[in-house]
PDB file of C-alpha atoms and ligand atoms in Angstrom:
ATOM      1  CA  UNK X  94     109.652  84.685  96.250  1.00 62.00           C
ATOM      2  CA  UNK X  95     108.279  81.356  95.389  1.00 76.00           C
ATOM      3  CA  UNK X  96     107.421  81.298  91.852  1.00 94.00           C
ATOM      4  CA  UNK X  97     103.910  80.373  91.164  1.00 98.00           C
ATOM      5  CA  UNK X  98     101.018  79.876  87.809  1.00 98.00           C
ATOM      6  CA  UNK X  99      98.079  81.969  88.411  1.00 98.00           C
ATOM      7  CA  UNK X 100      94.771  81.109  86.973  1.00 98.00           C
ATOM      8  CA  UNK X 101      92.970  84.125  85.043  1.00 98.00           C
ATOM      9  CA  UNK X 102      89.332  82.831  85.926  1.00 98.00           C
ATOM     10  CA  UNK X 103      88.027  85.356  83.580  1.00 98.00           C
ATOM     11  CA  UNK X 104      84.019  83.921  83.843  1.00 98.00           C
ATOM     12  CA  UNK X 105      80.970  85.784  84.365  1.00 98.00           C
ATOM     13  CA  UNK X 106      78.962  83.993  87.041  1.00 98.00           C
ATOM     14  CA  UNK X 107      80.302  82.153  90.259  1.00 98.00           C
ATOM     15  CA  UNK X 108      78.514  79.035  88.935  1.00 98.00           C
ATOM     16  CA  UNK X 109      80.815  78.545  85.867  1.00 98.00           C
ATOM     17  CA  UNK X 110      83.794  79.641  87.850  1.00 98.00           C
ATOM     18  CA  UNK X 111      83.223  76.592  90.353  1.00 98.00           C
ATOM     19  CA  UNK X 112      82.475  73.844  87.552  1.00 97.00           C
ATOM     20  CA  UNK X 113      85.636  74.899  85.924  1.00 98.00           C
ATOM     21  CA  UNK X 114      87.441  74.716  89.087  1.00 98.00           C
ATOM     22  CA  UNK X 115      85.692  71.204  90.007  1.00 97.00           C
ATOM     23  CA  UNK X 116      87.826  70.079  87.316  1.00 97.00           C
ATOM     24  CA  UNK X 117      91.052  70.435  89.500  1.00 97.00           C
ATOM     25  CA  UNK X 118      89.837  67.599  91.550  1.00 94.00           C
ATOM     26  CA  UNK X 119      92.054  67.938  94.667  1.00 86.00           C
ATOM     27  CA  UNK X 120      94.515  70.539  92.916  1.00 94.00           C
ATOM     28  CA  UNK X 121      93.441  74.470  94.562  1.00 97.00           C
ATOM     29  CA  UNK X 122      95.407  76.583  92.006  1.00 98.00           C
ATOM     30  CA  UNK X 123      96.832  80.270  92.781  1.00 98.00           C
ATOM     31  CA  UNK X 124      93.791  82.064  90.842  1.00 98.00           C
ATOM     32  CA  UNK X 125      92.724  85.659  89.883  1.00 98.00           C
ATOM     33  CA  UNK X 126      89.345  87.484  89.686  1.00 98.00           C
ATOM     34  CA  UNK X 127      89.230  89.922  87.882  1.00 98.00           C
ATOM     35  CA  UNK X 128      86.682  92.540  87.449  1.00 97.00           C
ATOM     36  CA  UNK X 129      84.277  90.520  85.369  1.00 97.00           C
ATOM     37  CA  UNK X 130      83.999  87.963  87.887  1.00 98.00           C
ATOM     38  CA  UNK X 131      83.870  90.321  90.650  1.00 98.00           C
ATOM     39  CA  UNK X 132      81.285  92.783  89.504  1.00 98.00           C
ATOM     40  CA  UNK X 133      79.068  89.735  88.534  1.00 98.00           C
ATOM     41  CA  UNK X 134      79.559  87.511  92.237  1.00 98.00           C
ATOM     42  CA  UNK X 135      81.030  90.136  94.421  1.00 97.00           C
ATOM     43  CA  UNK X 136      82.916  89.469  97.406  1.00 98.00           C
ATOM     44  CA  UNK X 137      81.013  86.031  98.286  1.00 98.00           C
ATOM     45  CA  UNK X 138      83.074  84.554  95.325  1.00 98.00           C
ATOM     46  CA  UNK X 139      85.826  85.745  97.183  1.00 98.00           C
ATOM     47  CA  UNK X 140      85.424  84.204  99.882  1.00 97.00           C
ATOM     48  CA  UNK X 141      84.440  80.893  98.496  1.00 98.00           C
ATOM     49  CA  UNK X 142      87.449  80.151  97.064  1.00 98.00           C
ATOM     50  CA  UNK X 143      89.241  81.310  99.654  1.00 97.00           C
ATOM     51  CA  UNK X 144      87.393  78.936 102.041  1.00 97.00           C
ATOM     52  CA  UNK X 145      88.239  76.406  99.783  1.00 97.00           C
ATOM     53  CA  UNK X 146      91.709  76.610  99.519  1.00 97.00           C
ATOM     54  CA  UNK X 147      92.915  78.369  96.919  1.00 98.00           C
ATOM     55  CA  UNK X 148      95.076  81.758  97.023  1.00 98.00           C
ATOM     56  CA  UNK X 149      93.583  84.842  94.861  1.00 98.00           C
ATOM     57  CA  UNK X 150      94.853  87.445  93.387  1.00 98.00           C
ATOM     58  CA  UNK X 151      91.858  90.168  93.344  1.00 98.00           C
ATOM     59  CA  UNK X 152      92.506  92.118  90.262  1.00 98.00           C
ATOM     60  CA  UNK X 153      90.813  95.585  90.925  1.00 98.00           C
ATOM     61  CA  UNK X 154      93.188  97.861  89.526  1.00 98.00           C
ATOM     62  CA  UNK X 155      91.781 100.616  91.876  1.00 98.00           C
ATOM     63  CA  UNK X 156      92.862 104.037  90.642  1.00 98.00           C
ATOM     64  CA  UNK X 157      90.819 107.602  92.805  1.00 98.00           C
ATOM     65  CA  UNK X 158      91.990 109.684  95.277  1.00 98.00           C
ATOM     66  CA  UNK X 159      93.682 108.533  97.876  1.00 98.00           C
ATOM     67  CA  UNK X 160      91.148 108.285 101.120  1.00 98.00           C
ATOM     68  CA  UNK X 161      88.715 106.526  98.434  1.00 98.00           C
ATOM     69  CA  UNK X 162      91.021 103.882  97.846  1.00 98.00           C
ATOM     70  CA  UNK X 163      92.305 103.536 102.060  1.00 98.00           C
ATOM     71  CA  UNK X 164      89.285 102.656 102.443  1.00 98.00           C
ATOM     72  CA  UNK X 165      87.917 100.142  99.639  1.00 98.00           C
ATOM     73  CA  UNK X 166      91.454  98.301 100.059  1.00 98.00           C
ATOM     74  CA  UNK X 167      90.508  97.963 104.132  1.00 97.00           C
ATOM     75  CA  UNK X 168      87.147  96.067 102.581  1.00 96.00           C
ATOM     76  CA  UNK X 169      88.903  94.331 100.129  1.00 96.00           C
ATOM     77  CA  UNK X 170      91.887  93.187 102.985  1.00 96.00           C
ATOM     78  CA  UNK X 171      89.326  91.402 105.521  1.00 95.00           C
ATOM     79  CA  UNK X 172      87.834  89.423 102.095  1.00 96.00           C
ATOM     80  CA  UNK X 173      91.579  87.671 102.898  1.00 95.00           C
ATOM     81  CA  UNK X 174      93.004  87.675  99.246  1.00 97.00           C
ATOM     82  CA  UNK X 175      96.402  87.380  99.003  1.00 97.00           C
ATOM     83  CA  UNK X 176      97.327  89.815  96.263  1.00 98.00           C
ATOM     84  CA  UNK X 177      95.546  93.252  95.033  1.00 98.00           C
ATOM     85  CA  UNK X 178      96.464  95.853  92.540  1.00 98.00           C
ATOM     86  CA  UNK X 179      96.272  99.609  91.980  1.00 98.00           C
ATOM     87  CA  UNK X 180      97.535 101.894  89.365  1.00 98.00           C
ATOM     88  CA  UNK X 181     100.752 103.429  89.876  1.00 98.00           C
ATOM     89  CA  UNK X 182      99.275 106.670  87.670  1.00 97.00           C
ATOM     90  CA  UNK X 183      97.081 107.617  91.232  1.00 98.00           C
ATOM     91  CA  UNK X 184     100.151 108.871  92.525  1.00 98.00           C
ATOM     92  CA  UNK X 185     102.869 107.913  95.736  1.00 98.00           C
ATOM     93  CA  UNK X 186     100.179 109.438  97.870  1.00 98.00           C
ATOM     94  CA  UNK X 187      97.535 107.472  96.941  1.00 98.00           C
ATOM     95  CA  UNK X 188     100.056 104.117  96.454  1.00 98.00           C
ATOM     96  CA  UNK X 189     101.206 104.365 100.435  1.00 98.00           C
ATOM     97  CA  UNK X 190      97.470 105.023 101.029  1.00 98.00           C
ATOM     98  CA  UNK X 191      96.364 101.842  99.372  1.00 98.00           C
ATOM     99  CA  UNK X 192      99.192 100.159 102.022  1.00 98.00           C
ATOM    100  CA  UNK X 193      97.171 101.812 105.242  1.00 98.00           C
ATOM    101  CA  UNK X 194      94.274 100.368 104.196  1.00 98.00           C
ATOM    102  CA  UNK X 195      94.752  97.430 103.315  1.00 98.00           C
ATOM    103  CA  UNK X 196      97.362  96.782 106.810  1.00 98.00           C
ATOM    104  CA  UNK X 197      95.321  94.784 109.012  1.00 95.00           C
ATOM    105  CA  UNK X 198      95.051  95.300 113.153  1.00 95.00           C
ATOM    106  CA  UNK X 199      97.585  92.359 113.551  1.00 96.00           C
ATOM    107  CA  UNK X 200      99.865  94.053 110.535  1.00 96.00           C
ATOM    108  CA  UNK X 201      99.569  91.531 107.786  1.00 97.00           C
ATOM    109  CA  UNK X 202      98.789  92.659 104.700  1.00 97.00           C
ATOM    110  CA  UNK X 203      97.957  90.878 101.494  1.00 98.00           C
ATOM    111  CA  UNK X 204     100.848  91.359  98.708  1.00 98.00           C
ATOM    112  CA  UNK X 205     100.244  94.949  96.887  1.00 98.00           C
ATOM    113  CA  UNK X 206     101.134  95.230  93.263  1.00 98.00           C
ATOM    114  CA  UNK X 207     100.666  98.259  90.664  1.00 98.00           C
ATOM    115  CA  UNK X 208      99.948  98.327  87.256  1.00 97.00           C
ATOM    116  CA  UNK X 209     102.234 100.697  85.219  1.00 94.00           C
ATOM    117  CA  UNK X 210     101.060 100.872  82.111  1.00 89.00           C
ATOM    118  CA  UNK X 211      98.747  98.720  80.662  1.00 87.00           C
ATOM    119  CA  UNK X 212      99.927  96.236  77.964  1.00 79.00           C
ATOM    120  CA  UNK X 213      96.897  97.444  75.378  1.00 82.00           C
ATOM    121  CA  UNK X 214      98.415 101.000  75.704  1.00 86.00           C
ATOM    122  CA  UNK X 215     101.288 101.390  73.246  1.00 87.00           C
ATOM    123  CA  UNK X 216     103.942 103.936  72.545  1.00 90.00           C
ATOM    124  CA  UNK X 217     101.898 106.580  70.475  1.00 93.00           C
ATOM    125  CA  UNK X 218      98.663 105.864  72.465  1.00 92.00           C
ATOM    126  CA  UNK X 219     100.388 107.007  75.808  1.00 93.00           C
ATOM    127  CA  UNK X 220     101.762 110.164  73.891  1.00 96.00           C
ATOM    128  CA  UNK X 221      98.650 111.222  71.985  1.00 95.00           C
ATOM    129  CA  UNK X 222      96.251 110.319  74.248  1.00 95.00           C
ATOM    130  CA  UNK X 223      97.435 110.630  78.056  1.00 95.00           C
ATOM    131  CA  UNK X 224     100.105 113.415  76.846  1.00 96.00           C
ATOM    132  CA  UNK X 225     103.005 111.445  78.744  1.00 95.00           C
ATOM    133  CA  UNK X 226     106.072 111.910  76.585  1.00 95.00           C
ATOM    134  CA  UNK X 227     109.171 109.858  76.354  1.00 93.00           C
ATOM    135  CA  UNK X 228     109.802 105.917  75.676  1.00 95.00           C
ATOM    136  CA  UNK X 229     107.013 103.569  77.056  1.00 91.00           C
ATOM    137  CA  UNK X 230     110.297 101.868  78.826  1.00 91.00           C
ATOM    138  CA  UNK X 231     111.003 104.754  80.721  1.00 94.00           C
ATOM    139  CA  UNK X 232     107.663 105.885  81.817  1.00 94.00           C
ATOM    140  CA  UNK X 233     107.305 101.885  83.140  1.00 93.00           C
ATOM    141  CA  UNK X 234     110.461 102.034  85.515  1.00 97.00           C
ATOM    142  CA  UNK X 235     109.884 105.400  86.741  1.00 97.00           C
ATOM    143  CA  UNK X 236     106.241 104.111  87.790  1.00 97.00           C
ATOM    144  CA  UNK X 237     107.459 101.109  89.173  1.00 98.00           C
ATOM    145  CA  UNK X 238     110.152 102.849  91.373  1.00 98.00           C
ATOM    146  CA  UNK X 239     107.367 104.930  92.175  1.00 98.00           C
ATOM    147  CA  UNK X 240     105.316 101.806  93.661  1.00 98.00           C
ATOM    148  CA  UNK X 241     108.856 100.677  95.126  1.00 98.00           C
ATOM    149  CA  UNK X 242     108.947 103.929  97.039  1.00 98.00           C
ATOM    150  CA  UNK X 243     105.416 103.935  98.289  1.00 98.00           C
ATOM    151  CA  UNK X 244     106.094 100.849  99.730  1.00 98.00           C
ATOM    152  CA  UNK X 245     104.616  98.204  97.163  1.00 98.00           C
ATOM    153  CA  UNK X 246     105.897  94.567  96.981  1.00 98.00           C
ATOM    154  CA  UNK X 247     106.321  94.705  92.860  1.00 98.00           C
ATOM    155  CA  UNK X 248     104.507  95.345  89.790  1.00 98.00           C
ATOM    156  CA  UNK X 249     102.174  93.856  86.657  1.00 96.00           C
ATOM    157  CA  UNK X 250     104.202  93.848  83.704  1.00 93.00           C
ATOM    158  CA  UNK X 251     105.325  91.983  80.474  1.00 89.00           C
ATOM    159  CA  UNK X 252     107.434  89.212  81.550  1.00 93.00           C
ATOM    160  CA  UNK X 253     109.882  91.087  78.503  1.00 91.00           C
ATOM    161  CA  UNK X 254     110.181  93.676  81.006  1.00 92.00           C
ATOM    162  CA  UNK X 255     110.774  91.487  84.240  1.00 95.00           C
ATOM    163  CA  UNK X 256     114.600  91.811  83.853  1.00 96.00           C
ATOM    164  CA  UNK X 257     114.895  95.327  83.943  1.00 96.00           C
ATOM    165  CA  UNK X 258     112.239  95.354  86.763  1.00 97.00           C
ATOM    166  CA  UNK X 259     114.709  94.109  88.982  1.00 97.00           C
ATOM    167  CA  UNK X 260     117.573  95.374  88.147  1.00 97.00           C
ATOM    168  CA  UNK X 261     115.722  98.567  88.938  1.00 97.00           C
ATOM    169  CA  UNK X 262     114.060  97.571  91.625  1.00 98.00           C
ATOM    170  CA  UNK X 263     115.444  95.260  93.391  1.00 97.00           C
ATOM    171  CA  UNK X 264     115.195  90.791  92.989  1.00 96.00           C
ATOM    172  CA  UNK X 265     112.587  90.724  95.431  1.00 96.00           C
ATOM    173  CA  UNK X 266     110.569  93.139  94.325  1.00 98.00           C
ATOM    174  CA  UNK X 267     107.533  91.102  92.502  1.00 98.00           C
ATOM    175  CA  UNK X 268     107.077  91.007  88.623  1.00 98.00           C
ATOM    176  CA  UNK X 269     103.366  89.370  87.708  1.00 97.00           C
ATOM    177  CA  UNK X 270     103.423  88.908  83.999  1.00 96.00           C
ATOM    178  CA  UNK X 271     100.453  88.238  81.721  1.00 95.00           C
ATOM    179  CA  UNK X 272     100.755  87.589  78.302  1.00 92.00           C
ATOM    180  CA  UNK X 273     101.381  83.790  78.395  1.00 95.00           C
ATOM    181  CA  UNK X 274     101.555  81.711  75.698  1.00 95.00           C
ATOM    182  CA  UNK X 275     102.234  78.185  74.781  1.00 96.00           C
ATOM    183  CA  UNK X 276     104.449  77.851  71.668  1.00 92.00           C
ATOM    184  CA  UNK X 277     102.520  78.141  68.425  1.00 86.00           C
ATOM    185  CA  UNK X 278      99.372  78.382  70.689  1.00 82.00           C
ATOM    186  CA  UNK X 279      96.324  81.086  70.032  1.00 82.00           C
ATOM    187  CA  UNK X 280      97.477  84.655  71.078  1.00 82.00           C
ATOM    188  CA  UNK X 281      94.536  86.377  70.891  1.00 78.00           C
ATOM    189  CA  UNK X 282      94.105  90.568  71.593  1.00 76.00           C
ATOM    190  CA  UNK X 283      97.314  90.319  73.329  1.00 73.00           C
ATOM    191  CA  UNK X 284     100.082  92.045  71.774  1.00 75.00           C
ATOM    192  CA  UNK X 285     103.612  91.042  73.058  1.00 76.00           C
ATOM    193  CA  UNK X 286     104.009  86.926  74.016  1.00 87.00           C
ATOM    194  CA  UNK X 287     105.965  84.661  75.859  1.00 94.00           C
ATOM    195  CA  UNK X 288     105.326  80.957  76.383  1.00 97.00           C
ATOM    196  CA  UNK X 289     105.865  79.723  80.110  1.00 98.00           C
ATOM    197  CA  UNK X 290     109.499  78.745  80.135  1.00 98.00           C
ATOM    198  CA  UNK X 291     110.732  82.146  78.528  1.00 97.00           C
ATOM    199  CA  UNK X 292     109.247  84.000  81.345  1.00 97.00           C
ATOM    200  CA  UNK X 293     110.688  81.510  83.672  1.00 97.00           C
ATOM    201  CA  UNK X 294     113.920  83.009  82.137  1.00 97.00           C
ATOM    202  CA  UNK X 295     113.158  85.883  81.907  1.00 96.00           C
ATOM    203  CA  UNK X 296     112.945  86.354  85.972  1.00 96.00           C
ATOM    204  CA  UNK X 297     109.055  86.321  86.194  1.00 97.00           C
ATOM    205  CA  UNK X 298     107.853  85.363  89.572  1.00 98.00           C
ATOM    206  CA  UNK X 299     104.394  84.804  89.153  1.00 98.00           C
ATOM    207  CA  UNK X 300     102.726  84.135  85.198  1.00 98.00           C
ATOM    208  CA  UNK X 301      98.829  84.957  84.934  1.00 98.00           C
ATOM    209  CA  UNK X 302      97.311  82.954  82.419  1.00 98.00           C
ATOM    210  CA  UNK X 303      93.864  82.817  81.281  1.00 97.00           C
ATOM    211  CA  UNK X 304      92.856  82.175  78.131  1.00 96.00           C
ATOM    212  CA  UNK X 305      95.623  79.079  77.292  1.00 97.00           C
ATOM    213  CA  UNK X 306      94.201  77.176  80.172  1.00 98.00           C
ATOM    214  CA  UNK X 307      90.955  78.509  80.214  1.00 98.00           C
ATOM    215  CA  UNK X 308      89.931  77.691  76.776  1.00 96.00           C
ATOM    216  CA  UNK X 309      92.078  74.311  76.718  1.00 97.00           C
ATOM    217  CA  UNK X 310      90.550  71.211  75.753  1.00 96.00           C
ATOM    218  CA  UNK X 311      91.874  69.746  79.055  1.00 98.00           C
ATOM    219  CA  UNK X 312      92.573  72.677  81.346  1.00 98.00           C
ATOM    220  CA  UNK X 313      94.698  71.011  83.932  1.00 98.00           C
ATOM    221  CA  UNK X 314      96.502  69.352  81.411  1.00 98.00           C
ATOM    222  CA  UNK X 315      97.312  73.131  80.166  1.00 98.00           C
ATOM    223  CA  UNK X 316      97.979  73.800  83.956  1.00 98.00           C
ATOM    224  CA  UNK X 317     100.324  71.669  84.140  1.00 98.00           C
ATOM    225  CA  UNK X 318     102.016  72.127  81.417  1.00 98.00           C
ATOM    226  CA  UNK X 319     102.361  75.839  82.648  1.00 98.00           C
ATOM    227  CA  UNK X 320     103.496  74.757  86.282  1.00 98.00           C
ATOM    228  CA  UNK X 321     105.817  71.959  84.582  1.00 98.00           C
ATOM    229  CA  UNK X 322     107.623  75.014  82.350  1.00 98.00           C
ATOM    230  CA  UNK X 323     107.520  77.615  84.910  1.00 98.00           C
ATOM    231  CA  UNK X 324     108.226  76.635  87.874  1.00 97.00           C
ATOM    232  CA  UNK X 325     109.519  73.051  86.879  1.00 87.00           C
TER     233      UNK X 325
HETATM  234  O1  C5P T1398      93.494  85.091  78.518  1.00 59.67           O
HETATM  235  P1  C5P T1398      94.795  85.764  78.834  1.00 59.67           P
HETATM  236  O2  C5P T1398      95.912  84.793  79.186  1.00 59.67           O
HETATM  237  O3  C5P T1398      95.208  86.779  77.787  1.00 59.67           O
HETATM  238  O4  C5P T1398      94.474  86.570  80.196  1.00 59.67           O
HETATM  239  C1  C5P T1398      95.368  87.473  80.770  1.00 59.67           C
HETATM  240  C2  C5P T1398      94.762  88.052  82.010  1.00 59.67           C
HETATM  241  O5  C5P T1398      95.661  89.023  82.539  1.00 59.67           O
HETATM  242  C3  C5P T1398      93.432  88.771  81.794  1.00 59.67           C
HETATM  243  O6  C5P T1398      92.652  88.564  82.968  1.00 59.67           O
HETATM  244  C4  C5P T1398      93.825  90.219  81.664  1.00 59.67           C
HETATM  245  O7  C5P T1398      92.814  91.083  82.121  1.00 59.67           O
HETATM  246  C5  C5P T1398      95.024  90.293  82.604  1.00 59.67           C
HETATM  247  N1  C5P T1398      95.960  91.391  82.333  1.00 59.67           N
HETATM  248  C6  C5P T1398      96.630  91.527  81.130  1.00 59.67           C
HETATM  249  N2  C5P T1398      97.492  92.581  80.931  1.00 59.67           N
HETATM  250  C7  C5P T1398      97.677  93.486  81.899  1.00 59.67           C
HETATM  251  C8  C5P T1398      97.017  93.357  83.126  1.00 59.67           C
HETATM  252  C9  C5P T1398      96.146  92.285  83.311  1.00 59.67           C
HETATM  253  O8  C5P T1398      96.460  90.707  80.232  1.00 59.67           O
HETATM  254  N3  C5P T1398      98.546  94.466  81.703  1.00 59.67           N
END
């Protein structure tokens, strides 16, 4: 698994996406939409930056049952992303569902990750509110062996939690690991940080980072900087 920097473009129109990408000159970086970007451009965003170049990681986190979600991830496979997510709390069923649809007529698929739990949910939150009892560590590996048995390539997680990923799951099955910090750098709503070169250690293969690059003075400076401690 070739370790890679993806770009959070975390923008609301298509036109500010492409001006901040303009600034890459020649450089097409690995990037993600997210749902912000996607419910404000739709697919045609998509498939711009695909056309030119880059990879993207199309960060849907679809969760519904599991014929609902065949089908969207059919639509969402022959946009040609590269990587898409679901929730691992729709179930096995609707996980290996999620694989049908998005397997294409010549059987290539884009990479399929799940999200376990999300990073804003802590401890107490995931027992008072969702009623799921037992350490937050524990529920994360079951629903990542979960996505392992439905037939998922890896998981979103904290790069803190990488390690234990794959000694769970396997070294090839994929960790993508927000969270991503430069040393003494902004951090933000999120919670738990690492900078680029812990998560390298760590056994991350792929770092999304938005914000830090995003929001940098000189953003492929920042980029670099990221690819230069990551994937050095
Ligand atoms: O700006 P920042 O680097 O915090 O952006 C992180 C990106 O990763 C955002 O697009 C956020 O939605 C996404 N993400 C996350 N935590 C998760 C899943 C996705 O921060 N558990």
């Amino acid at each position: 698994m070739g370790k890679d920097v993806i770009i959070a473009c975390d923008f609301d129109s298509a036109q500010k996406t492409l001006d901040f990408l303009a600034k890459f000159k020649g450089k097409k970086p690995f990037v993600k939409i997210g749902m912000e970007l996607y419910y404000a451009a739709g697919p045609s965003i998509v498939k711009e930056l695909k056309e030119r170049g880059h990879k993207v990681f199309l960060d849907l986190k679809l969760h519904d049952i599991p014929n609902t979600v065949k089908k969207a991830m059919a639509v969402l496979s022959e946009l040609g992303v590269d990587m898409c997510n679901v929730h691992a709390a729709g179930t096995k069923r609707m996980m290996s569902a999620a694989i049908e649809g998005l397997t294409r007529a010549d059987g290539t698929r884009p990479l399929l990750i799940a999200v376990t739990q999300l990073t804003s949910t802590d401890e107490q939150t995931m027992h008072d509110d969702l009623l799921i009892d037992g350490p937050i560590d524990k529920v994360v590996m079951h629903y990542a062996q979960n996505a392992m048995h439905a037939g998922l390539d890896g998981v979103v997680c904290s790069p803190l939690e990488a390690g234990k990923v794959h000694s769970v799951c396997g070294k090839s099955f994929v960790t993508v690991t927000p969270g991503i910090r430069f040393a003494g750098g902004d951090v933000g709503d999120q919670k738990r940080v690492t900078t680029p070169a812990l998560a390298k250690e760590l056994g991350s293969d792929y770092i999304v980072v938005g914000r830090p690059i995003t929001a940098a003075e000189d953003p492929v400076a920042a980029y670099e900087q990221c690819v230069a401690e990551f994937v050095g």
